[in-house]
Amino acid sequence: MARKGLIILILAAFVATGVFAQDSEEMPRNTFTIDVGPTIFGLGFSVVGNLVPVDGIDGNGLGFAAQFERQLNPGLSMAARFAYLSIDAGYTETVNGVPTKLNMESSSFSVEGHLRLYPFGEMFFLDGMLGYARLSSDFEGRVSNRSETVNFDASGNYLKLGAKLGWRISLGRNGGFTIEPSFGYYHGIGLGDSVGQQFANYIEGDSETTEIFDFLERFVFVGGPRFSLNFGWRF
């Protein structure tokens, strides 16, 4: 009896798989999109920099991201995403009555794998992410009453985890132009000392500059709240 039940269960699974395969053939299976969220953030960093809870920071940036999604069946897909962000920021701080200037040129890239669930079979999705990120920074400091500069380079590797939800809206009858807004939260786990910690070790102490970079590292370059606005083509 148990053996018959197992055979029936296996046959039912094959039938279900066949149904999903038939549906998958009738629907677009590929979606390629460009995320303009990092681009908007990079171009507007002079404004976004005001969110950092310390005065004296300014800068500009550049960012972009691209994603390819493959539909496995109407309720499940997998996606690969590449993202890049570069920020050139300056920070002025007075130490013991002497003005100092610190320039930070930082860039990060990440490679992400996404598993998406479409519980209602089409637009709304839940997205889980596992990825890798690398952050590189070049610090250059100058004290106003001295001619020499101080340079320090650091880099860090991170494991990324995250989740988000969103909507995939195709304007064509069977795919075509696609808009995809989504939002969620990412978290980075340092594989070794973070760039902020390396900088703190280099200056042998903490400072407001270290706090600024910790903020950027945790909530801009690697983790933090994420809003994406993707435009692309579903085919």
PDB file of C-alpha atoms in Angstrom:
ATOM      1  CA  MET A   1       0.000   0.000   0.000  1.00  0.00           C
ATOM      2  CA  ALA A   2       2.803   2.382   0.915  1.00  0.00           C
ATOM      3  CA  ARG A   3       4.581   1.482  -2.346  1.00  0.00           C
ATOM      4  CA  LYS A   4       1.478   2.286  -4.390  1.00  0.00           C
ATOM      5  CA  GLY A   5       1.093   5.589  -2.591  1.00  0.00           C
ATOM      6  CA  LEU A   6       4.725   6.463  -3.389  1.00  0.00           C
ATOM      7  CA  ILE A   7       4.243   5.602  -7.062  1.00  0.00           C
ATOM      8  CA  ILE A   8       1.117   7.769  -7.229  1.00  0.00           C
ATOM      9  CA  LEU A   9       3.002  10.641  -5.572  1.00  0.00           C
ATOM     10  CA  ILE A  10       5.878  10.367  -8.074  1.00  0.00           C
ATOM     11  CA  LEU A  11       3.462  10.277 -11.032  1.00  0.00           C
ATOM     12  CA  ALA A  12       1.640  13.331  -9.650  1.00  0.00           C
ATOM     13  CA  ALA A  13       4.960  15.175  -9.375  1.00  0.00           C
ATOM     14  CA  PHE A  14       5.806  14.382 -13.016  1.00  0.00           C
ATOM     15  CA  VAL A  15       2.355  15.534 -14.143  1.00  0.00           C
ATOM     16  CA  ALA A  16       2.731  18.776 -12.198  1.00  0.00           C
ATOM     17  CA  THR A  17       6.184  19.302 -13.689  1.00  0.00           C
ATOM     18  CA  GLY A  18       4.758  18.771 -17.158  1.00  0.00           C
ATOM     19  CA  VAL A  19       2.047  21.332 -16.526  1.00  0.00           C
ATOM     20  CA  PHE A  20       4.573  23.884 -15.289  1.00  0.00           C
ATOM     21  CA  ALA A  21       6.821  23.193 -18.286  1.00  0.00           C
ATOM     22  CA  GLN A  22       3.901  23.724 -20.653  1.00  0.00           C
ATOM     23  CA  ASP A  23       3.035  27.023 -18.951  1.00  0.00           C
ATOM     24  CA  SER A  24       6.680  28.086 -19.008  1.00  0.00           C
ATOM     25  CA  GLU A  25       6.842  27.580 -22.760  1.00  0.00           C
ATOM     26  CA  GLU A  26       3.875  29.907 -23.224  1.00  0.00           C
ATOM     27  CA  MET A  27       5.331  32.675 -21.109  1.00  0.00           C
ATOM     28  CA  PRO A  28       8.486  34.779 -21.517  1.00  0.00           C
ATOM     29  CA  ARG A  29      11.296  33.097 -19.639  1.00  0.00           C
ATOM     30  CA  ASN A  30      14.012  35.772 -19.687  1.00  0.00           C
ATOM     31  CA  THR A  31      14.112  39.299 -18.292  1.00  0.00           C
ATOM     32  CA  PHE A  32      17.043  41.690 -18.616  1.00  0.00           C
ATOM     33  CA  THR A  33      16.910  44.951 -16.677  1.00  0.00           C
ATOM     34  CA  ILE A  34      19.051  47.945 -15.753  1.00  0.00           C
ATOM     35  CA  ASP A  35      18.628  49.355 -12.257  1.00  0.00           C
ATOM     36  CA  VAL A  36      18.709  53.165 -12.231  1.00  0.00           C
ATOM     37  CA  GLY A  37      18.566  53.317  -8.420  1.00  0.00           C
ATOM     38  CA  PRO A  38      22.400  53.306  -7.973  1.00  0.00           C
ATOM     39  CA  THR A  39      22.714  55.801 -10.843  1.00  0.00           C
ATOM     40  CA  ILE A  40      20.310  58.232  -9.203  1.00  0.00           C
ATOM     41  CA  PHE A  41      22.073  57.802  -5.884  1.00  0.00           C
ATOM     42  CA  GLY A  42      25.518  58.360  -7.391  1.00  0.00           C
ATOM     43  CA  LEU A  43      24.491  61.501  -9.261  1.00  0.00           C
ATOM     44  CA  GLY A  44      22.725  62.873  -6.215  1.00  0.00           C
ATOM     45  CA  PHE A  45      25.314  61.993  -3.603  1.00  0.00           C
ATOM     46  CA  SER A  46      25.882  65.684  -2.838  1.00  0.00           C
ATOM     47  CA  VAL A  47      22.299  65.706  -1.562  1.00  0.00           C
ATOM     48  CA  VAL A  48      22.278  62.225  -0.057  1.00  0.00           C
ATOM     49  CA  GLY A  49      25.502  63.058   1.792  1.00  0.00           C
ATOM     50  CA  ASN A  50      23.450  65.326   4.013  1.00  0.00           C
ATOM     51  CA  LEU A  51      21.930  62.183   5.527  1.00  0.00           C
ATOM     52  CA  VAL A  52      25.271  61.361   7.128  1.00  0.00           C
ATOM     53  CA  PRO A  53      24.931  62.516  10.759  1.00  0.00           C
ATOM     54  CA  VAL A  54      28.146  64.613  10.704  1.00  0.00           C
ATOM     55  CA  ASP A  55      28.791  68.071   9.231  1.00  0.00           C
ATOM     56  CA  GLY A  56      31.542  68.836   6.734  1.00  0.00           C
ATOM     57  CA  ILE A  57      31.129  66.092   4.125  1.00  0.00           C
ATOM     58  CA  ASP A  58      30.648  66.637   0.393  1.00  0.00           C
ATOM     59  CA  GLY A  59      31.226  64.658  -2.768  1.00  0.00           C
ATOM     60  CA  ASN A  60      29.870  63.008  -5.908  1.00  0.00           C
ATOM     61  CA  GLY A  61      29.383  59.505  -7.184  1.00  0.00           C
ATOM     62  CA  LEU A  62      28.558  57.112 -10.009  1.00  0.00           C
ATOM     63  CA  GLY A  63      26.647  53.848  -9.911  1.00  0.00           C
ATOM     64  CA  PHE A  64      24.873  51.266 -12.052  1.00  0.00           C
ATOM     65  CA  ALA A  65      23.479  47.738 -11.831  1.00  0.00           C
ATOM     66  CA  ALA A  66      22.286  45.108 -14.302  1.00  0.00           C
ATOM     67  CA  GLN A  67      20.297  41.929 -13.785  1.00  0.00           C
ATOM     68  CA  PHE A  68      19.343  38.851 -15.783  1.00  0.00           C
ATOM     69  CA  GLU A  69      16.411  36.735 -14.613  1.00  0.00           C
ATOM     70  CA  ARG A  70      15.476  33.259 -15.800  1.00  0.00           C
ATOM     71  CA  GLN A  71      11.948  31.998 -15.183  1.00  0.00           C
ATOM     72  CA  LEU A  72      11.931  28.337 -14.084  1.00  0.00           C
ATOM     73  CA  ASN A  73       8.159  28.065 -13.797  1.00  0.00           C
ATOM     74  CA  PRO A  74       5.319  30.545 -13.237  1.00  0.00           C
ATOM     75  CA  GLY A  75       6.015  30.714  -9.519  1.00  0.00           C
ATOM     76  CA  LEU A  76       9.825  30.545  -9.349  1.00  0.00           C
ATOM     77  CA  SER A  77      12.807  32.220 -10.989  1.00  0.00           C
ATOM     78  CA  MET A  78      16.537  32.727 -10.487  1.00  0.00           C
ATOM     79  CA  ALA A  79      18.475  35.901 -11.226  1.00  0.00           C
ATOM     80  CA  ALA A  80      22.073  37.099 -11.380  1.00  0.00           C
ATOM     81  CA  ARG A  81      22.897  40.740 -10.622  1.00  0.00           C
ATOM     82  CA  PHE A  82      26.022  42.883 -10.891  1.00  0.00           C
ATOM     83  CA  ALA A  83      26.249  46.282  -9.195  1.00  0.00           C
ATOM     84  CA  TYR A  84      28.918  48.993  -9.045  1.00  0.00           C
ATOM     85  CA  LEU A  85      29.122  52.174  -6.977  1.00  0.00           C
ATOM     86  CA  SER A  86      31.903  54.766  -6.779  1.00  0.00           C
ATOM     87  CA  ILE A  87      32.004  57.779  -4.470  1.00  0.00           C
ATOM     88  CA  ASP A  88      34.573  60.562  -4.198  1.00  0.00           C
ATOM     89  CA  ALA A  89      34.001  62.401  -0.926  1.00  0.00           C
ATOM     90  CA  GLY A  90      35.805  65.099   1.004  1.00  0.00           C
ATOM     91  CA  TYR A  91      35.589  65.747   4.729  1.00  0.00           C
ATOM     92  CA  THR A  92      36.902  68.718   6.694  1.00  0.00           C
ATOM     93  CA  GLU A  93      37.568  68.379  10.414  1.00  0.00           C
ATOM     94  CA  THR A  94      39.329  70.600  12.940  1.00  0.00           C
ATOM     95  CA  VAL A  95      41.766  68.704  15.167  1.00  0.00           C
ATOM     96  CA  ASN A  96      43.274  70.604  18.090  1.00  0.00           C
ATOM     97  CA  GLY A  97      42.338  73.867  16.416  1.00  0.00           C
ATOM     98  CA  VAL A  98      44.040  72.956  13.119  1.00  0.00           C
ATOM     99  CA  PRO A  99      41.859  72.378   9.997  1.00  0.00           C
ATOM    100  CA  THR A 100      42.450  69.052   8.295  1.00  0.00           C
ATOM    101  CA  LYS A 101      41.096  67.758   4.998  1.00  0.00           C
ATOM    102  CA  LEU A 102      40.448  64.117   4.175  1.00  0.00           C
ATOM    103  CA  ASN A 103      39.566  62.861   0.692  1.00  0.00           C
ATOM    104  CA  MET A 104      38.044  59.407   0.300  1.00  0.00           C
ATOM    105  CA  GLU A 105      37.821  57.688  -3.085  1.00  0.00           C
ATOM    106  CA  SER A 106      35.826  54.512  -2.602  1.00  0.00           C
ATOM    107  CA  SER A 107      34.329  52.010  -4.987  1.00  0.00           C
ATOM    108  CA  SER A 108      32.486  48.755  -4.525  1.00  0.00           C
ATOM    109  CA  PHE A 109      31.174  46.020  -6.753  1.00  0.00           C
ATOM    110  CA  SER A 110      28.963  43.088  -5.922  1.00  0.00           C
ATOM    111  CA  VAL A 111      27.885  39.869  -7.591  1.00  0.00           C
ATOM    112  CA  GLU A 112      24.552  38.542  -6.363  1.00  0.00           C
ATOM    113  CA  GLY A 113      22.410  35.459  -6.828  1.00  0.00           C
ATOM    114  CA  HIS A 114      18.665  35.867  -6.337  1.00  0.00           C
ATOM    115  CA  LEU A 115      15.883  33.350  -5.816  1.00  0.00           C
ATOM    116  CA  ARG A 116      12.451  34.765  -6.507  1.00  0.00           C
ATOM    117  CA  LEU A 117       9.047  33.477  -5.538  1.00  0.00           C
ATOM    118  CA  TYR A 118       5.911  34.669  -7.328  1.00  0.00           C
ATOM    119  CA  PRO A 119       3.177  33.509  -4.926  1.00  0.00           C
ATOM    120  CA  PHE A 120       0.391  34.759  -7.194  1.00  0.00           C
ATOM    121  CA  GLY A 121       2.042  33.585 -10.381  1.00  0.00           C
ATOM    122  CA  GLU A 122       2.857  36.886 -12.104  1.00  0.00           C
ATOM    123  CA  MET A 123       3.598  40.408 -10.839  1.00  0.00           C
ATOM    124  CA  PHE A 124       4.298  40.415  -7.094  1.00  0.00           C
ATOM    125  CA  PHE A 125       7.508  38.688  -5.964  1.00  0.00           C
ATOM    126  CA  LEU A 126       9.514  37.890  -2.843  1.00  0.00           C
ATOM    127  CA  ASP A 127      13.276  37.922  -3.380  1.00  0.00           C
ATOM    128  CA  GLY A 128      16.060  36.303  -1.358  1.00  0.00           C
ATOM    129  CA  MET A 129      19.682  37.219  -2.097  1.00  0.00           C
ATOM    130  CA  LEU A 130      23.125  35.755  -1.411  1.00  0.00           C
ATOM    131  CA  GLY A 131      26.158  37.532  -2.806  1.00  0.00           C
ATOM    132  CA  TYR A 132      29.730  38.760  -2.569  1.00  0.00           C
ATOM    133  CA  ALA A 133      30.960  42.358  -2.399  1.00  0.00           C
ATOM    134  CA  ARG A 134      34.376  43.997  -2.469  1.00  0.00           C
ATOM    135  CA  LEU A 135      35.043  47.513  -1.261  1.00  0.00           C
ATOM    136  CA  SER A 136      38.239  49.440  -2.032  1.00  0.00           C
ATOM    137  CA  SER A 137      39.138  52.842  -0.611  1.00  0.00           C
ATOM    138  CA  ASP A 138      41.941  55.376  -0.984  1.00  0.00           C
ATOM    139  CA  PHE A 139      42.313  57.913   1.836  1.00  0.00           C
ATOM    140  CA  GLU A 140      44.375  61.070   1.429  1.00  0.00           C
ATOM    141  CA  GLY A 141      44.754  63.449   4.374  1.00  0.00           C
ATOM    142  CA  ARG A 142      46.268  66.906   4.560  1.00  0.00           C
ATOM    143  CA  VAL A 143      46.835  69.241   7.501  1.00  0.00           C
ATOM    144  CA  SER A 144      46.539  72.915   6.536  1.00  0.00           C
ATOM    145  CA  ASN A 145      49.788  74.037   8.239  1.00  0.00           C
ATOM    146  CA  ARG A 146      51.883  71.217   6.751  1.00  0.00           C
ATOM    147  CA  SER A 147      53.023  70.491   3.222  1.00  0.00           C
ATOM    148  CA  GLU A 148      53.060  66.678   3.388  1.00  0.00           C
ATOM    149  CA  THR A 149      50.061  64.413   2.833  1.00  0.00           C
ATOM    150  CA  VAL A 150      49.154  61.072   4.322  1.00  0.00           C
ATOM    151  CA  ASN A 151      47.919  58.265   2.039  1.00  0.00           C
ATOM    152  CA  PHE A 152      46.278  55.032   3.066  1.00  0.00           C
ATOM    153  CA  ASP A 153      44.722  52.294   0.925  1.00  0.00           C
ATOM    154  CA  ALA A 154      42.419  49.570   2.216  1.00  0.00           C
ATOM    155  CA  SER A 155      40.067  46.948   0.828  1.00  0.00           C
ATOM    156  CA  GLY A 156      37.592  44.510   2.297  1.00  0.00           C
ATOM    157  CA  ASN A 157      35.561  41.479   1.230  1.00  0.00           C
ATOM    158  CA  TYR A 158      32.011  40.846   2.348  1.00  0.00           C
ATOM    159  CA  LEU A 159      29.326  38.197   2.252  1.00  0.00           C
ATOM    160  CA  LYS A 160      25.963  39.747   1.451  1.00  0.00           C
ATOM    161  CA  LEU A 161      22.541  38.570   2.575  1.00  0.00           C
ATOM    162  CA  GLY A 162      19.275  40.268   1.817  1.00  0.00           C
ATOM    163  CA  ALA A 163      15.593  40.157   1.055  1.00  0.00           C
ATOM    164  CA  LYS A 164      13.198  42.402  -0.793  1.00  0.00           C
ATOM    165  CA  LEU A 165       9.767  42.490  -2.347  1.00  0.00           C
ATOM    166  CA  GLY A 166       8.582  44.122  -5.513  1.00  0.00           C
ATOM    167  CA  TRP A 167       6.493  44.072  -8.649  1.00  0.00           C
ATOM    168  CA  ARG A 168       7.406  43.071 -12.195  1.00  0.00           C
ATOM    169  CA  ILE A 169       5.174  44.980 -14.591  1.00  0.00           C
ATOM    170  CA  SER A 170       5.367  44.069 -18.283  1.00  0.00           C
ATOM    171  CA  LEU A 171       3.635  46.519 -20.605  1.00  0.00           C
ATOM    172  CA  GLY A 172       3.482  44.129 -23.534  1.00  0.00           C
ATOM    173  CA  ARG A 173       0.854  41.447 -23.929  1.00  0.00           C
ATOM    174  CA  ASN A 174       3.459  38.693 -23.796  1.00  0.00           C
ATOM    175  CA  GLY A 175       6.538  40.251 -22.214  1.00  0.00           C
ATOM    176  CA  GLY A 176       8.143  43.291 -23.786  1.00  0.00           C
ATOM    177  CA  PHE A 177       9.095  46.479 -21.964  1.00  0.00           C
ATOM    178  CA  THR A 178       9.232  45.867 -18.216  1.00  0.00           C
ATOM    179  CA  ILE A 179       9.271  48.118 -15.141  1.00  0.00           C
ATOM    180  CA  GLU A 180      10.287  46.647 -11.816  1.00  0.00           C
ATOM    181  CA  PRO A 181      10.155  48.667  -8.567  1.00  0.00           C
ATOM    182  CA  SER A 182      11.322  46.866  -5.423  1.00  0.00           C
ATOM    183  CA  PHE A 183      12.588  47.582  -1.927  1.00  0.00           C
ATOM    184  CA  GLY A 184      14.233  45.630   0.879  1.00  0.00           C
ATOM    185  CA  TYR A 185      17.255  45.427   3.139  1.00  0.00           C
ATOM    186  CA  TYR A 186      20.800  44.032   2.664  1.00  0.00           C
ATOM    187  CA  HIS A 187      23.314  43.050   5.323  1.00  0.00           C
ATOM    188  CA  GLY A 188      27.070  42.639   4.857  1.00  0.00           C
ATOM    189  CA  ILE A 189      29.250  40.242   6.839  1.00  0.00           C
ATOM    190  CA  GLY A 190      32.923  41.183   6.743  1.00  0.00           C
ATOM    191  CA  LEU A 191      35.359  38.463   5.741  1.00  0.00           C
ATOM    192  CA  GLY A 192      38.126  39.916   7.895  1.00  0.00           C
ATOM    193  CA  ASP A 193      38.563  43.491   9.119  1.00  0.00           C
ATOM    194  CA  SER A 194      36.266  45.995   7.487  1.00  0.00           C
ATOM    195  CA  VAL A 195      37.716  49.004   5.669  1.00  0.00           C
ATOM    196  CA  GLY A 196      36.481  51.245   8.475  1.00  0.00           C
ATOM    197  CA  GLN A 197      38.258  49.123  11.071  1.00  0.00           C
ATOM    198  CA  GLN A 198      41.472  49.118   9.033  1.00  0.00           C
ATOM    199  CA  PHE A 199      41.346  52.901   8.877  1.00  0.00           C
ATOM    200  CA  ALA A 200      40.719  53.121  12.640  1.00  0.00           C
ATOM    201  CA  ASN A 201      43.719  50.861  13.256  1.00  0.00           C
ATOM    202  CA  TYR A 202      45.852  53.007  10.944  1.00  0.00           C
ATOM    203  CA  ILE A 203      45.122  56.243  12.808  1.00  0.00           C
ATOM    204  CA  GLU A 204      45.355  54.365  16.136  1.00  0.00           C
ATOM    205  CA  GLY A 205      42.019  55.513  17.420  1.00  0.00           C
ATOM    206  CA  ASP A 206      38.487  56.577  16.612  1.00  0.00           C
ATOM    207  CA  SER A 207      37.371  59.826  15.022  1.00  0.00           C
ATOM    208  CA  GLU A 208      34.350  61.346  13.348  1.00  0.00           C
ATOM    209  CA  THR A 209      35.900  60.339  10.026  1.00  0.00           C
ATOM    210  CA  THR A 210      35.831  56.693  11.092  1.00  0.00           C
ATOM    211  CA  GLU A 211      32.168  57.069  12.072  1.00  0.00           C
ATOM    212  CA  ILE A 212      31.376  58.534   8.661  1.00  0.00           C
ATOM    213  CA  PHE A 213      33.038  55.709   6.797  1.00  0.00           C
ATOM    214  CA  ASP A 214      31.407  53.068   9.006  1.00  0.00           C
ATOM    215  CA  PHE A 215      28.071  54.631   8.098  1.00  0.00           C
ATOM    216  CA  LEU A 216      28.837  54.594   4.374  1.00  0.00           C
ATOM    217  CA  GLU A 217      30.163  51.044   4.553  1.00  0.00           C
ATOM    218  CA  ARG A 218      27.193  49.581   6.401  1.00  0.00           C
ATOM    219  CA  PHE A 219      24.360  51.518   4.761  1.00  0.00           C
ATOM    220  CA  VAL A 220      25.601  52.547   1.300  1.00  0.00           C
ATOM    221  CA  PHE A 221      28.368  50.394  -0.200  1.00  0.00           C
ATOM    222  CA  VAL A 222      27.548  46.939   1.202  1.00  0.00           C
ATOM    223  CA  GLY A 223      24.305  46.875   3.168  1.00  0.00           C
ATOM    224  CA  GLY A 224      21.391  48.946   4.344  1.00  0.00           C
ATOM    225  CA  PRO A 225      17.948  49.756   2.919  1.00  0.00           C
ATOM    226  CA  ARG A 226      17.665  49.148  -0.791  1.00  0.00           C
ATOM    227  CA  PHE A 227      15.327  50.664  -3.354  1.00  0.00           C
ATOM    228  CA  SER A 228      15.561  49.563  -6.969  1.00  0.00           C
ATOM    229  CA  LEU A 229      13.852  50.864 -10.076  1.00  0.00           C
ATOM    230  CA  ASN A 230      14.582  48.520 -12.951  1.00  0.00           C
ATOM    231  CA  PHE A 231      13.798  49.079 -16.621  1.00  0.00           C
ATOM    232  CA  GLY A 232      14.299  46.391 -19.214  1.00  0.00           C
ATOM    233  CA  TRP A 233      12.872  43.826 -21.587  1.00  0.00           C
ATOM    234  CA  ARG A 234      11.100  40.547 -20.929  1.00  0.00           C
ATOM    235  CA  PHE A 235      11.339  37.973 -23.711  1.00  0.00           C
TER     236      PHE A 235
END
